mmCIF file of C-alpha atoms in Angstrom:
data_model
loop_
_atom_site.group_PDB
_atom_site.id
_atom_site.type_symbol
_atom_site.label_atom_id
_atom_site.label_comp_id
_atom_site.label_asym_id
_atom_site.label_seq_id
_atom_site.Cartn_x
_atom_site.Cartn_y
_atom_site.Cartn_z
ATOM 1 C CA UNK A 1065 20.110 38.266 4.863
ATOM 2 C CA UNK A 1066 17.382 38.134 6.783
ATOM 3 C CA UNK A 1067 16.396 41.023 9.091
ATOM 4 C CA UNK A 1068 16.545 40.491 12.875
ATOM 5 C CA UNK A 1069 13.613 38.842 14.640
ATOM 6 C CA UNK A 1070 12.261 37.526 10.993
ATOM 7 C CA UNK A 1071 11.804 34.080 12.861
ATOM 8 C CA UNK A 1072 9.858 35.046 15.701
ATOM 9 C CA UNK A 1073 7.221 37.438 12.661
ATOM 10 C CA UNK A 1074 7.160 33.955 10.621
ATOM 11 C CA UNK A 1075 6.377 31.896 13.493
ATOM 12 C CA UNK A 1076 2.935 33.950 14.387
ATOM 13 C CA UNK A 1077 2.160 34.423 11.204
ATOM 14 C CA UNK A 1078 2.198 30.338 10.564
ATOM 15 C CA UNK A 1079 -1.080 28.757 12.162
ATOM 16 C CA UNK A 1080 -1.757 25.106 12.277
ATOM 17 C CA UNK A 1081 -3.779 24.811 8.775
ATOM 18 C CA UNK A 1082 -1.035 26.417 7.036
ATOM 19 C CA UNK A 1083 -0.237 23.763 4.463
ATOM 20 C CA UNK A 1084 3.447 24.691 4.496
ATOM 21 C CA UNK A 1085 4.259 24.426 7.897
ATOM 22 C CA UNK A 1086 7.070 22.181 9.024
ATOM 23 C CA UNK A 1087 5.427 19.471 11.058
ATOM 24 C CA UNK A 1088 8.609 19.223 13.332
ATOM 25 C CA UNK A 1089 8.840 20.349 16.865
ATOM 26 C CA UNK A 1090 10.934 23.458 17.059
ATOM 27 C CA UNK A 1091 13.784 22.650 18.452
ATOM 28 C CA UNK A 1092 14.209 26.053 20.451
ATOM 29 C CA UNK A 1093 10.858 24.984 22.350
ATOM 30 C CA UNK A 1094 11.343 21.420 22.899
ATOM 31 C CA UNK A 1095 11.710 20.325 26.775
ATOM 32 C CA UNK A 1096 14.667 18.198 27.271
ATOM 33 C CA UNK A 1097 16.981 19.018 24.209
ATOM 34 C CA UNK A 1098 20.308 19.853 25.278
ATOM 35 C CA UNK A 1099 22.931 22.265 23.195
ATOM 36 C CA UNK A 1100 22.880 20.626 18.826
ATOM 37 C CA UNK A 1101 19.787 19.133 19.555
ATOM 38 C CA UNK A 1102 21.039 15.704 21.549
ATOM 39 C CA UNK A 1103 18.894 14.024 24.710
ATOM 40 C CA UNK A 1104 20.292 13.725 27.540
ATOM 41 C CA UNK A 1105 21.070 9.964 28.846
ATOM 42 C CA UNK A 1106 17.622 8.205 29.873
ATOM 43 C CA UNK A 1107 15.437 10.926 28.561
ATOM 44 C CA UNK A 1108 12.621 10.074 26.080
ATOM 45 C CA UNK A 1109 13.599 12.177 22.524
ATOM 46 C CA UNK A 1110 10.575 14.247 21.279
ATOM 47 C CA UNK A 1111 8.035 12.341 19.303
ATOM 48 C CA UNK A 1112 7.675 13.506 15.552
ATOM 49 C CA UNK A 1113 4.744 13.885 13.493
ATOM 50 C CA UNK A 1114 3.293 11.375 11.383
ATOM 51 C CA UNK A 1115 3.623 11.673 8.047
ATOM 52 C CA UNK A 1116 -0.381 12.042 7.220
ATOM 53 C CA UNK A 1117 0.097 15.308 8.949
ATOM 54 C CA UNK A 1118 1.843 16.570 6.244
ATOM 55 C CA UNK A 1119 0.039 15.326 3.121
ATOM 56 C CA UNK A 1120 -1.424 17.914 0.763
ATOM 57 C CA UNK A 1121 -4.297 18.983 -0.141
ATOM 58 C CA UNK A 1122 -5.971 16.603 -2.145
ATOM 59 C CA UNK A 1123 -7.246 18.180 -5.579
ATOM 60 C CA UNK A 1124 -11.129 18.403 -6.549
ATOM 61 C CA UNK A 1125 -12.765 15.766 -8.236
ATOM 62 C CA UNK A 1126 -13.854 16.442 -11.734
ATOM 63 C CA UNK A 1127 -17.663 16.021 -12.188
ATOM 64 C CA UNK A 1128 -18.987 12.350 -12.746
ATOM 65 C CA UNK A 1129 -21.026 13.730 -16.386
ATOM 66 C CA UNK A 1130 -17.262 13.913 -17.773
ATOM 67 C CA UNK A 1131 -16.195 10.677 -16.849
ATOM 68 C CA UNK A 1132 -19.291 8.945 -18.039
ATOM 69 C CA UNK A 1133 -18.423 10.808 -21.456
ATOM 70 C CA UNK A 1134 -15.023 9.672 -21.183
ATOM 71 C CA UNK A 1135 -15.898 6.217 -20.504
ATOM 72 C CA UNK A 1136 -18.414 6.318 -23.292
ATOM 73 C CA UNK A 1137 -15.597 7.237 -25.899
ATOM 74 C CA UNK A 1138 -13.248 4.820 -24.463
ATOM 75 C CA UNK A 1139 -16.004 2.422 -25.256
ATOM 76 C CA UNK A 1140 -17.194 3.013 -28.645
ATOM 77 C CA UNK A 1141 -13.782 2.998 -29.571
ATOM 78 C CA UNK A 1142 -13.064 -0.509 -27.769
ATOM 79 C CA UNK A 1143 -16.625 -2.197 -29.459
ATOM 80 C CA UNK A 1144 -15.116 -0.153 -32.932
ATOM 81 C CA UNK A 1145 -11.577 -1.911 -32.905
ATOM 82 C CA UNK A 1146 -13.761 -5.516 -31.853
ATOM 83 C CA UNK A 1147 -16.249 -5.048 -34.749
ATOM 84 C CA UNK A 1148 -13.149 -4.659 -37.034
ATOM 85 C CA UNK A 1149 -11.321 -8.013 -35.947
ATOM 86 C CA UNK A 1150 -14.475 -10.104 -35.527
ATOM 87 C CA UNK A 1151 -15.014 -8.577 -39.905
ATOM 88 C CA UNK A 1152 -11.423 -9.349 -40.390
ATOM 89 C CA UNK A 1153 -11.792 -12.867 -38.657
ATOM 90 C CA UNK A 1154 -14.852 -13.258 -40.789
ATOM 91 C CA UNK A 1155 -13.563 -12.156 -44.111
ATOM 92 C CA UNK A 1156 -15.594 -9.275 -44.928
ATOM 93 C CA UNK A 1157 -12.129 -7.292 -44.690
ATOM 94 C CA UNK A 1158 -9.701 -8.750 -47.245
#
């Protein structure tokens, strides 16, 4: 159970950035909502926001010296299997 007013405490704690924030209008503040959250006849319902509003943080990059390594080993090991089938093909491999 939550204590009373826990809500309104949440609500000024939250700021814009906050990652977790629900991107919704609060209903309890939206103009034109009547009782369970229905519009009245010929009113315009409140816009949502988009979903890039949402998205996460995106994570750091690693560092471009370990993905030339990577790449590197990737390679060697690539030319490595190739040198084996062009010997096999060849017949110094029986």
């Amino acid at each position: 159970m939550r204590p009373a007013g826990w809500e309104d405490d949440e609500r000024e704690r939250m700021s814009s950035t906050d990652p977790y924030r629900n991107p919704d209008p609060d209903p309890d503040e939206t103009p034109g909502l009547e009782p369970g959250g229905g519009v009245a006849p010929g009113d315009t319902p409140p816009a949502e926001s988009s979903t890039s509003g949402a998205s996460d943080r995106q994570p750091g990059t690693g560092s471009t010296r370990s993905n030339w390594i990577a790449y590197g080993v990737i390679g060697a090991f690539v030319v490595l299997i190739g040198l084996f089938f062009v010997g096999y093909a060849i017949g110094l491999l029986d």
